[in-house]
CSV table of N, CA and C in Angstrom, one decimal:
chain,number,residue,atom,x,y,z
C,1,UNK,N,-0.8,-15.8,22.2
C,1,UNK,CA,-0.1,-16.1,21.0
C,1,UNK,C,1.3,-15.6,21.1
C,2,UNK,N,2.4,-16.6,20.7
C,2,UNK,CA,3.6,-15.6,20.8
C,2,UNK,C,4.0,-15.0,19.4
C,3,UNK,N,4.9,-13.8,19.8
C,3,UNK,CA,4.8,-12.6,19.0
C,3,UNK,C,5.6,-13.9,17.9
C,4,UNK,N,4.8,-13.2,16.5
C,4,UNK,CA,5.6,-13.6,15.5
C,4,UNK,C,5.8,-12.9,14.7
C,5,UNK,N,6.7,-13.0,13.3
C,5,UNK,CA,7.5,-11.9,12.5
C,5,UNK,C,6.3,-11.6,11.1
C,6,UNK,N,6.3,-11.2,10.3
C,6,UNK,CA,5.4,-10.7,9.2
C,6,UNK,C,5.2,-11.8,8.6
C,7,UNK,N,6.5,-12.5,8.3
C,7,UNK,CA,6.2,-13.6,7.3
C,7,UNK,C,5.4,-14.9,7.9
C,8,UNK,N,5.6,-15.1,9.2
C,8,UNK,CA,4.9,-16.3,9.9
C,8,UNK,C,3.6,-16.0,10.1
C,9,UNK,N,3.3,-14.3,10.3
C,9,UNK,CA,2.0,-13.7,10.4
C,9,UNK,C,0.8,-14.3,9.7
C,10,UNK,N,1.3,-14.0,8.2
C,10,UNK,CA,1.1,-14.0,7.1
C,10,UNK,C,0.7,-15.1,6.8
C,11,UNK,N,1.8,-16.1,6.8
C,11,UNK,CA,1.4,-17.9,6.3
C,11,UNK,C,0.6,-18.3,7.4
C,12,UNK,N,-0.4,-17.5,8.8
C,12,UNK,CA,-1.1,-18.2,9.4
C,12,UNK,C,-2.5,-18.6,8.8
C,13,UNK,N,-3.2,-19.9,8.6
C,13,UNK,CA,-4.1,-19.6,8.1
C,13,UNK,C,-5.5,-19.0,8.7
C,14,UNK,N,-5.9,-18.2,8.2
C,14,UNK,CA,-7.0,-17.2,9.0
C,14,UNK,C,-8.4,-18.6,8.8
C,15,UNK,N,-9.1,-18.0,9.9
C,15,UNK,CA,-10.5,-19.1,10.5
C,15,UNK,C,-11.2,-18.0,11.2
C,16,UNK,N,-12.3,-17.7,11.4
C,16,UNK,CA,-13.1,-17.4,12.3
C,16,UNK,C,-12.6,-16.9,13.9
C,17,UNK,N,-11.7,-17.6,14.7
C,17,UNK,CA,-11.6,-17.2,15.7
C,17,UNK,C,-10.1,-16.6,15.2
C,18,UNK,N,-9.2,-16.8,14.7
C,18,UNK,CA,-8.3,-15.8,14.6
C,18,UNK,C,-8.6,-14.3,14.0
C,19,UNK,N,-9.5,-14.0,13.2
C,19,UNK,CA,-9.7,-12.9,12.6
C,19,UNK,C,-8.9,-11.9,12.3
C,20,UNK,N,-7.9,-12.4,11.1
C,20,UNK,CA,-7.2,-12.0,10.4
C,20,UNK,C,-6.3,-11.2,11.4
C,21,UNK,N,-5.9,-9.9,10.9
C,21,UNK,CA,-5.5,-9.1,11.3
C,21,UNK,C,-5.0,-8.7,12.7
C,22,UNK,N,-6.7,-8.8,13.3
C,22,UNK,CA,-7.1,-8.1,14.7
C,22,UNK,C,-6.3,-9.4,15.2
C,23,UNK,N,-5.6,-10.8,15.4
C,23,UNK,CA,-5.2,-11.5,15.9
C,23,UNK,C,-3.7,-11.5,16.1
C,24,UNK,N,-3.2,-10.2,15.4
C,24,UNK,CA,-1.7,-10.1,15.3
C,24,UNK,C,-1.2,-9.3,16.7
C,25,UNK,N,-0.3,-9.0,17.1
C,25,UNK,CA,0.6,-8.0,18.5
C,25,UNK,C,0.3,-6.9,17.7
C,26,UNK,N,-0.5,-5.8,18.2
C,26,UNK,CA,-0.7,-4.3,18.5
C,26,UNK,C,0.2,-3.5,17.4
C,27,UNK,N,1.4,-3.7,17.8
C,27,UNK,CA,2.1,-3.2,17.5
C,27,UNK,C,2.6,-3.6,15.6
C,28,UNK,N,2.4,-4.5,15.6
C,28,UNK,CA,2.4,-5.6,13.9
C,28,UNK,C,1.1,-5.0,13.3
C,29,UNK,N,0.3,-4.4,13.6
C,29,UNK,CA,-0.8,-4.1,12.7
C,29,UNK,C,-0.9,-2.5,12.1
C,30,UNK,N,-1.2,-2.7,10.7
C,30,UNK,CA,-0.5,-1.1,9.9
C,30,UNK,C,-1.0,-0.5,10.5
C,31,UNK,N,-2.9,-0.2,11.2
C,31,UNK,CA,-3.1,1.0,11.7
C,31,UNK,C,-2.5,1.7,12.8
C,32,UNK,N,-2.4,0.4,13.5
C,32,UNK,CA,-1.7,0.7,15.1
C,32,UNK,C,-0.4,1.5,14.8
C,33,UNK,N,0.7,0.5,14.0
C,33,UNK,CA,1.6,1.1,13.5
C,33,UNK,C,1.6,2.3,13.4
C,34,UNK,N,0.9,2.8,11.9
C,34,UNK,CA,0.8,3.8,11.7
C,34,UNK,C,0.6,5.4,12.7
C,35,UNK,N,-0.4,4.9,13.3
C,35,UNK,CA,-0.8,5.8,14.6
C,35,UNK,C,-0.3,5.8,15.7
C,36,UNK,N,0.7,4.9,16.2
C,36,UNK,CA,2.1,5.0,17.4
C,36,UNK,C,3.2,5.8,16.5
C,37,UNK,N,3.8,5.5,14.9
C,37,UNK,CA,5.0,5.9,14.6
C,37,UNK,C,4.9,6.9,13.4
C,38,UNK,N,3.4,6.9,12.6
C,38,UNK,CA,3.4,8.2,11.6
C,38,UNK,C,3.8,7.1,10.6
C,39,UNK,N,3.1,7.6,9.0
C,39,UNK,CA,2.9,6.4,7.9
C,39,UNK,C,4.9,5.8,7.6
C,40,UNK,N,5.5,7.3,7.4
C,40,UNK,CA,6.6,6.7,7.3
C,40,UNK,C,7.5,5.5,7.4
C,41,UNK,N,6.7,4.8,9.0
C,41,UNK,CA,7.1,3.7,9.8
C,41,UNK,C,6.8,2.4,8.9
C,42,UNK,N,5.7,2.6,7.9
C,42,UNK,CA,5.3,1.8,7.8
C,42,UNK,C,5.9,1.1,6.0
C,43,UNK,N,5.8,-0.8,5.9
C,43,UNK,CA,6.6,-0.9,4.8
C,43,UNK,C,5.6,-0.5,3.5
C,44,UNK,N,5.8,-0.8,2.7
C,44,UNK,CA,4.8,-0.5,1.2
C,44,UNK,C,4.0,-1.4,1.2
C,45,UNK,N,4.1,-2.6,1.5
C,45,UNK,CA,3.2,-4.0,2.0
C,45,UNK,C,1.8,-3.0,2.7
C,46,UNK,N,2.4,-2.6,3.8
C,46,UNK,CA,1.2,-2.2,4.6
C,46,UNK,C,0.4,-0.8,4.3
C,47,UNK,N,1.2,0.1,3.8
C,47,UNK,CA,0.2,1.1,3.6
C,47,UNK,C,-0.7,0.9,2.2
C,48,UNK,N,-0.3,-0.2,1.2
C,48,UNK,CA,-1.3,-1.0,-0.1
C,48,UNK,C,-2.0,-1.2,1.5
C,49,UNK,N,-2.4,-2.3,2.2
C,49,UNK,CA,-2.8,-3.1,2.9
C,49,UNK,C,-4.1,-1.9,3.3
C,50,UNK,N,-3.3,-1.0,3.6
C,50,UNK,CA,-4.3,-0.1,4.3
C,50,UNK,C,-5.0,0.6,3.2
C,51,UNK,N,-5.2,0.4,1.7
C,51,UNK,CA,-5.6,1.5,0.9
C,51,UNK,C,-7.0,0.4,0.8
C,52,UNK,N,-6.0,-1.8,0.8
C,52,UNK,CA,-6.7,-2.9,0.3
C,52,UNK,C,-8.1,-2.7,1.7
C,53,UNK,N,-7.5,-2.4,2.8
C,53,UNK,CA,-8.8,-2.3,3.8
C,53,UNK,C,-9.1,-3.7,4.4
C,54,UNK,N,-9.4,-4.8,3.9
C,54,UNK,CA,-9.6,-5.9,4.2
C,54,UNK,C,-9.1,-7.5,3.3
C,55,UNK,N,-8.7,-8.7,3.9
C,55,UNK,CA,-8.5,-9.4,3.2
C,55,UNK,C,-9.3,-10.2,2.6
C,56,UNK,N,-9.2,-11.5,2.8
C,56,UNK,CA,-10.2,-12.5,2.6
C,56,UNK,C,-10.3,-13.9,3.3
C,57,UNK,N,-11.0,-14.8,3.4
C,57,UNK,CA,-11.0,-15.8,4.5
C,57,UNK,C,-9.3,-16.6,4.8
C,58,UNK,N,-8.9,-16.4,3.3
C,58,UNK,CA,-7.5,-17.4,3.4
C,58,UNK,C,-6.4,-16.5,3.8
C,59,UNK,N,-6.3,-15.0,3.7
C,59,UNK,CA,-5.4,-14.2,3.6
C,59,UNK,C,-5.7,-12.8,3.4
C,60,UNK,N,-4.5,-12.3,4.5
C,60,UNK,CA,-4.8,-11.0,5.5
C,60,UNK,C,-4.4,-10.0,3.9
C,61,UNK,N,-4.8,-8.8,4.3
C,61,UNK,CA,-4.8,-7.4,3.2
C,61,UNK,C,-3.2,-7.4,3.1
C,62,UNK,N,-2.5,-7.2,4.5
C,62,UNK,CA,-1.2,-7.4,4.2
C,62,UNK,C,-0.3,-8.4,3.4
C,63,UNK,N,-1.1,-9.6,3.4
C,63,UNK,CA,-0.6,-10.8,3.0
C,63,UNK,C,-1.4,-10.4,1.3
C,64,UNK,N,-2.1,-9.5,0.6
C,64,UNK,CA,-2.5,-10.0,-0.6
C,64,UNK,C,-1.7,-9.1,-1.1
C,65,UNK,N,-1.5,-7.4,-0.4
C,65,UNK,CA,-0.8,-6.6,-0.9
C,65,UNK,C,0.9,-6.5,-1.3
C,66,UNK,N,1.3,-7.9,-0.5
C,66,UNK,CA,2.8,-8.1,-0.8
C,66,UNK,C,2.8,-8.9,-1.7
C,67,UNK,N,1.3,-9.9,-2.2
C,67,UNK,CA,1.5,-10.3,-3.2
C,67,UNK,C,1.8,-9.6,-4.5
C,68,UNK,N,0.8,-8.7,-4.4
C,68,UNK,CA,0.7,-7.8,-5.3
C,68,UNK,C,1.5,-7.4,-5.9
C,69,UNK,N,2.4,-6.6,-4.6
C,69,UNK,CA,3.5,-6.1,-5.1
C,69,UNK,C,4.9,-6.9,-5.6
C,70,UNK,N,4.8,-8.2,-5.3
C,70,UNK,CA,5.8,-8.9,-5.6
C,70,UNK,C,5.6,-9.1,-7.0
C,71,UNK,N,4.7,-9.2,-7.5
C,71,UNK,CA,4.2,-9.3,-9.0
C,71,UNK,C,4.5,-8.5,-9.7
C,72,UNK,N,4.9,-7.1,-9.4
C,72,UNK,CA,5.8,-6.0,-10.2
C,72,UNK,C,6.9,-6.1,-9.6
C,73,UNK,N,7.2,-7.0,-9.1
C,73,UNK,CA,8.9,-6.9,-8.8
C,73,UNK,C,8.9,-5.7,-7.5
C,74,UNK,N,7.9,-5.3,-6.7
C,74,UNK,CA,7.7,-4.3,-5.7
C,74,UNK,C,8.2,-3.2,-6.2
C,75,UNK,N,8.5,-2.7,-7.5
C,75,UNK,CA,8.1,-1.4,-7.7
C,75,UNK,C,7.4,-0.6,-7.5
C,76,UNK,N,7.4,0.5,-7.1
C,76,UNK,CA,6.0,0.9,-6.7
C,76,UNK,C,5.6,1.7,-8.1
C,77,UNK,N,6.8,2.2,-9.1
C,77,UNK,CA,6.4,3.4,-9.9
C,77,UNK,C,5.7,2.4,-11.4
C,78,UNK,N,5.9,1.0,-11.2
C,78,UNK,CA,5.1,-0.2,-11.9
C,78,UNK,C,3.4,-0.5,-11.0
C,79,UNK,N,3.4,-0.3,-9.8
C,79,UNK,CA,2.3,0.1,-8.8
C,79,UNK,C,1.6,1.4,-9.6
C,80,UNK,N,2.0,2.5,-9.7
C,80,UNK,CA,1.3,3.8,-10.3
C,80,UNK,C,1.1,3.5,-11.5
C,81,UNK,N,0.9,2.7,-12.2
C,81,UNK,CA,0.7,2.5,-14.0
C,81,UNK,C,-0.2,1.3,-13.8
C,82,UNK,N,-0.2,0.2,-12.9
C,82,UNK,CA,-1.3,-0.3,-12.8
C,82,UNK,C,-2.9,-0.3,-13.3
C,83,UNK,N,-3.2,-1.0,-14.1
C,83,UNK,CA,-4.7,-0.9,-14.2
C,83,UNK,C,-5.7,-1.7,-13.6
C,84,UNK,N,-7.3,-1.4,-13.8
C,84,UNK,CA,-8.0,-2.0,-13.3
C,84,UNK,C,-7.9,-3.7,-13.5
C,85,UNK,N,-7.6,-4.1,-14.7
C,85,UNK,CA,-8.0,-5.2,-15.2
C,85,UNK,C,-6.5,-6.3,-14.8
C,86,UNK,N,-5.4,-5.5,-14.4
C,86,UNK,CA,-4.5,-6.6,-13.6
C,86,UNK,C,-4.6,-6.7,-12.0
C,87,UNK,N,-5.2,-5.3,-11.5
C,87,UNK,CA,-5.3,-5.7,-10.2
C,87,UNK,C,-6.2,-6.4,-9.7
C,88,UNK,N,-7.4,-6.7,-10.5
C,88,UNK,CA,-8.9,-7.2,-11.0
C,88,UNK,C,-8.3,-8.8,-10.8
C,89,UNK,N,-7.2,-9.5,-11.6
C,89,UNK,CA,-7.0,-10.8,-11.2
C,89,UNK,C,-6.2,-11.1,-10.4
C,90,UNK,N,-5.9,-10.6,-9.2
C,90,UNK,CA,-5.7,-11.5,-7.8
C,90,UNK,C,-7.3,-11.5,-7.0
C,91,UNK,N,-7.3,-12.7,-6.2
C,91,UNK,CA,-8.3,-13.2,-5.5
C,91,UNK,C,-8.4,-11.8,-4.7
C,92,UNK,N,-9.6,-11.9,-4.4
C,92,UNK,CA,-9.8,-10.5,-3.2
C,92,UNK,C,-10.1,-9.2,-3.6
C,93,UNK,N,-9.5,-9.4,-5.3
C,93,UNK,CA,-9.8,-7.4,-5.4
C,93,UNK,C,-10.3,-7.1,-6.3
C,94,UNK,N,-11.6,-6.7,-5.4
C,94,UNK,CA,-13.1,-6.5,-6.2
C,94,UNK,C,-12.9,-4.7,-6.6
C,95,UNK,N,-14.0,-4.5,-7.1
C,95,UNK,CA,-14.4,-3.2,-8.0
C,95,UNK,C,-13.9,-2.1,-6.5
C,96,UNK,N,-14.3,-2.4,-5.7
C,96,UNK,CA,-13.9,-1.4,-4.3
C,96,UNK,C,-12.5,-1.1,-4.1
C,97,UNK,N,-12.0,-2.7,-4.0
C,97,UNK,CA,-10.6,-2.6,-3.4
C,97,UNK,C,-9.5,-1.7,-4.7
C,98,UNK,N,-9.5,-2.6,-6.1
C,98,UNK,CA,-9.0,-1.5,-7.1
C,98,UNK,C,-9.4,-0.5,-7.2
C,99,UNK,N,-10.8,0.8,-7.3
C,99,UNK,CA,-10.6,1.3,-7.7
C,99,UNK,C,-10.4,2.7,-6.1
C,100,UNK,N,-10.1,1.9,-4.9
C,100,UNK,CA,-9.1,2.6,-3.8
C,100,UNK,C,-7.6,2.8,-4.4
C,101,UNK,N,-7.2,1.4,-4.8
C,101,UNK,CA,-5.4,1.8,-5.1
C,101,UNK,C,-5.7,2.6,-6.4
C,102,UNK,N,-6.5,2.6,-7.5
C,102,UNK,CA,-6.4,3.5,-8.5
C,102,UNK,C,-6.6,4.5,-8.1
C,103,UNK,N,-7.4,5.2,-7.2
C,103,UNK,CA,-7.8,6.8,-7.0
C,103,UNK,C,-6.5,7.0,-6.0
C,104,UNK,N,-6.0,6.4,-5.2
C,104,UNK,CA,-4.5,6.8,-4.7
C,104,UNK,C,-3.3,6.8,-5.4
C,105,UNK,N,-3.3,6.6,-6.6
C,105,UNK,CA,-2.0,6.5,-7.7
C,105,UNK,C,-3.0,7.9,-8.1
C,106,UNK,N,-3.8,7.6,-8.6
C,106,UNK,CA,-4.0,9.0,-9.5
C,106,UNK,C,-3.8,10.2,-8.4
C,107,UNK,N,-4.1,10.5,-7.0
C,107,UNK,CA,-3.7,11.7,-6.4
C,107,UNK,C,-2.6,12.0,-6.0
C,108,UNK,N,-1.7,10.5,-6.2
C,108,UNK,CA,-0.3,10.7,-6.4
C,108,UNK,C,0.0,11.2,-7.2
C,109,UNK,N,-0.2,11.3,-8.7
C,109,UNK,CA,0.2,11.4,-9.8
C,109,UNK,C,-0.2,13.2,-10.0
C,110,UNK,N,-1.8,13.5,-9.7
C,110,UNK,CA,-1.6,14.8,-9.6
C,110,UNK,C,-0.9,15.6,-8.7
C,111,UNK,N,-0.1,14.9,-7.1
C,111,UNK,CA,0.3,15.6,-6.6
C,111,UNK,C,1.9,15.6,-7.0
C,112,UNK,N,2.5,14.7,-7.8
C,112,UNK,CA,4.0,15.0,-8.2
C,112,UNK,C,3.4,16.3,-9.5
C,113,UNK,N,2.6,15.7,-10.3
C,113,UNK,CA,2.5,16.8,-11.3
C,113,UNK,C,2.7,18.5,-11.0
C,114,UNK,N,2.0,18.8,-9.7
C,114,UNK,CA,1.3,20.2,-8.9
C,114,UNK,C,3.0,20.6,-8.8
C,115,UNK,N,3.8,19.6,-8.1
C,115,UNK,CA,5.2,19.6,-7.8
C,115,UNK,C,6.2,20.3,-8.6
C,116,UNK,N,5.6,19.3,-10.1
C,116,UNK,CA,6.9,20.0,-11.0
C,116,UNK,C,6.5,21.1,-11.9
C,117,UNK,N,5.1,21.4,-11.4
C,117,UNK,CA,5.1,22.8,-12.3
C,117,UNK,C,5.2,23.7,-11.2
C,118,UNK,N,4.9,23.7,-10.0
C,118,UNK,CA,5.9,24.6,-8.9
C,118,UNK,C,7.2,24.5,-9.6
C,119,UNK,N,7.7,23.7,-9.1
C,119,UNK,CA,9.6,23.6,-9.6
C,119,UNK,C,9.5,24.2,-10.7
C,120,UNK,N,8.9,23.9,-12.3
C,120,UNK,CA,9.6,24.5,-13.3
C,120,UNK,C,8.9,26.5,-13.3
C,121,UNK,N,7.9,26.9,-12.4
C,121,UNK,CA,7.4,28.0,-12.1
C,121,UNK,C,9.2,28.4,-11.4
C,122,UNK,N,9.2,28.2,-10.2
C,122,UNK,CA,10.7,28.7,-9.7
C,122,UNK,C,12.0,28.6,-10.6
C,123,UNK,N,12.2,27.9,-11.3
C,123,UNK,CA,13.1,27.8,-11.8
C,123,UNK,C,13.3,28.6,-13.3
C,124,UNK,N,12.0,28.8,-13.9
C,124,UNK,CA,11.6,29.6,-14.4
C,124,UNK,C,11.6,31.4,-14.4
C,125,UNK,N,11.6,31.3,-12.9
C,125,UNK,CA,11.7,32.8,-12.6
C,125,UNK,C,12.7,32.8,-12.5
C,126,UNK,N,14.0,32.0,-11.7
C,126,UNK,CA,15.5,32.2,-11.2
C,126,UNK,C,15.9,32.8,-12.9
C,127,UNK,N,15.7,31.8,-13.8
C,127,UNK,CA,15.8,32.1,-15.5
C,127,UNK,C,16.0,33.5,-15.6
C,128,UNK,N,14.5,34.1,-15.6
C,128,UNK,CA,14.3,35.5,-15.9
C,128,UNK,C,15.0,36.5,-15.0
C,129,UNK,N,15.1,36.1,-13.9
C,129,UNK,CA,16.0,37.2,-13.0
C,129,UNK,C,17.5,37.0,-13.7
C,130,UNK,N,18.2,35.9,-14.4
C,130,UNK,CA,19.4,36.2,-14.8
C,130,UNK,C,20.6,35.1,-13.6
C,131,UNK,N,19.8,34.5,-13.3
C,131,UNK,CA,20.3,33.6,-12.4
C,131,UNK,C,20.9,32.1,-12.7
């Protein structure tokens, strides 16, 4: 297969012998990605993709997660407010797949929280010392 770009990836239609994903260059697939360059490498497309786990006959996790996200305008802080019952109607995402991106927004959400009561703890003290 010659190498092709995300978006050509994407519009291929998946069948049995291509098998989604596992049919792309090494290097184009989020885990690989991920584990040659560390998540940072990777776009917001792909690490949803990796939370989505799997697509569906017509279209790869990558390909449903960009839909997704294009649906909020690819915000992601419109991604963290998300609920069950909108991610519920795109094709593909069952009780499993939402309530993965829900439990990763919500450990997001408690890990900025943990953040700013650190910060307002330090800044707090700078306060009291007269700073």
């Amino acid at each position: 297969m010659d190498k092709l770009d995300f978006k050509q990836q994407c519009s291929l239609p998946l069948d049995k012998s291509a098998k989604g994903i596992k049919a792309w260059e090494p290097d184009m697939r989020p885990r690989e990605k991920m584990l040659a360059r560390g998540p940072g490498a990777l776009e917001d497309r792909e690490l949803l993709a990796l939370l989505i786990g799997s697509g569906t006959v017509r279209e790869t996790a990558v390909g449903l997660s960009a839909r997704i996200l294009s649906s909020i305008g690819n915000d992601l802080e419109q991604l963290a407010k998300i609920d069950y019952r909108a991610l519920g109607r795109f094709s593909g995402m069952g009780m499993a797949k939402c309530s993965s991106i829900l439990a990763a927004m919500e450990l997001a959400r408690r890990i900025v929280e943990l953040q700013l009561k650190s910060a307002a703890s330090f800044f707090g003290l700078l306060d009291a010392m007269g700073r």
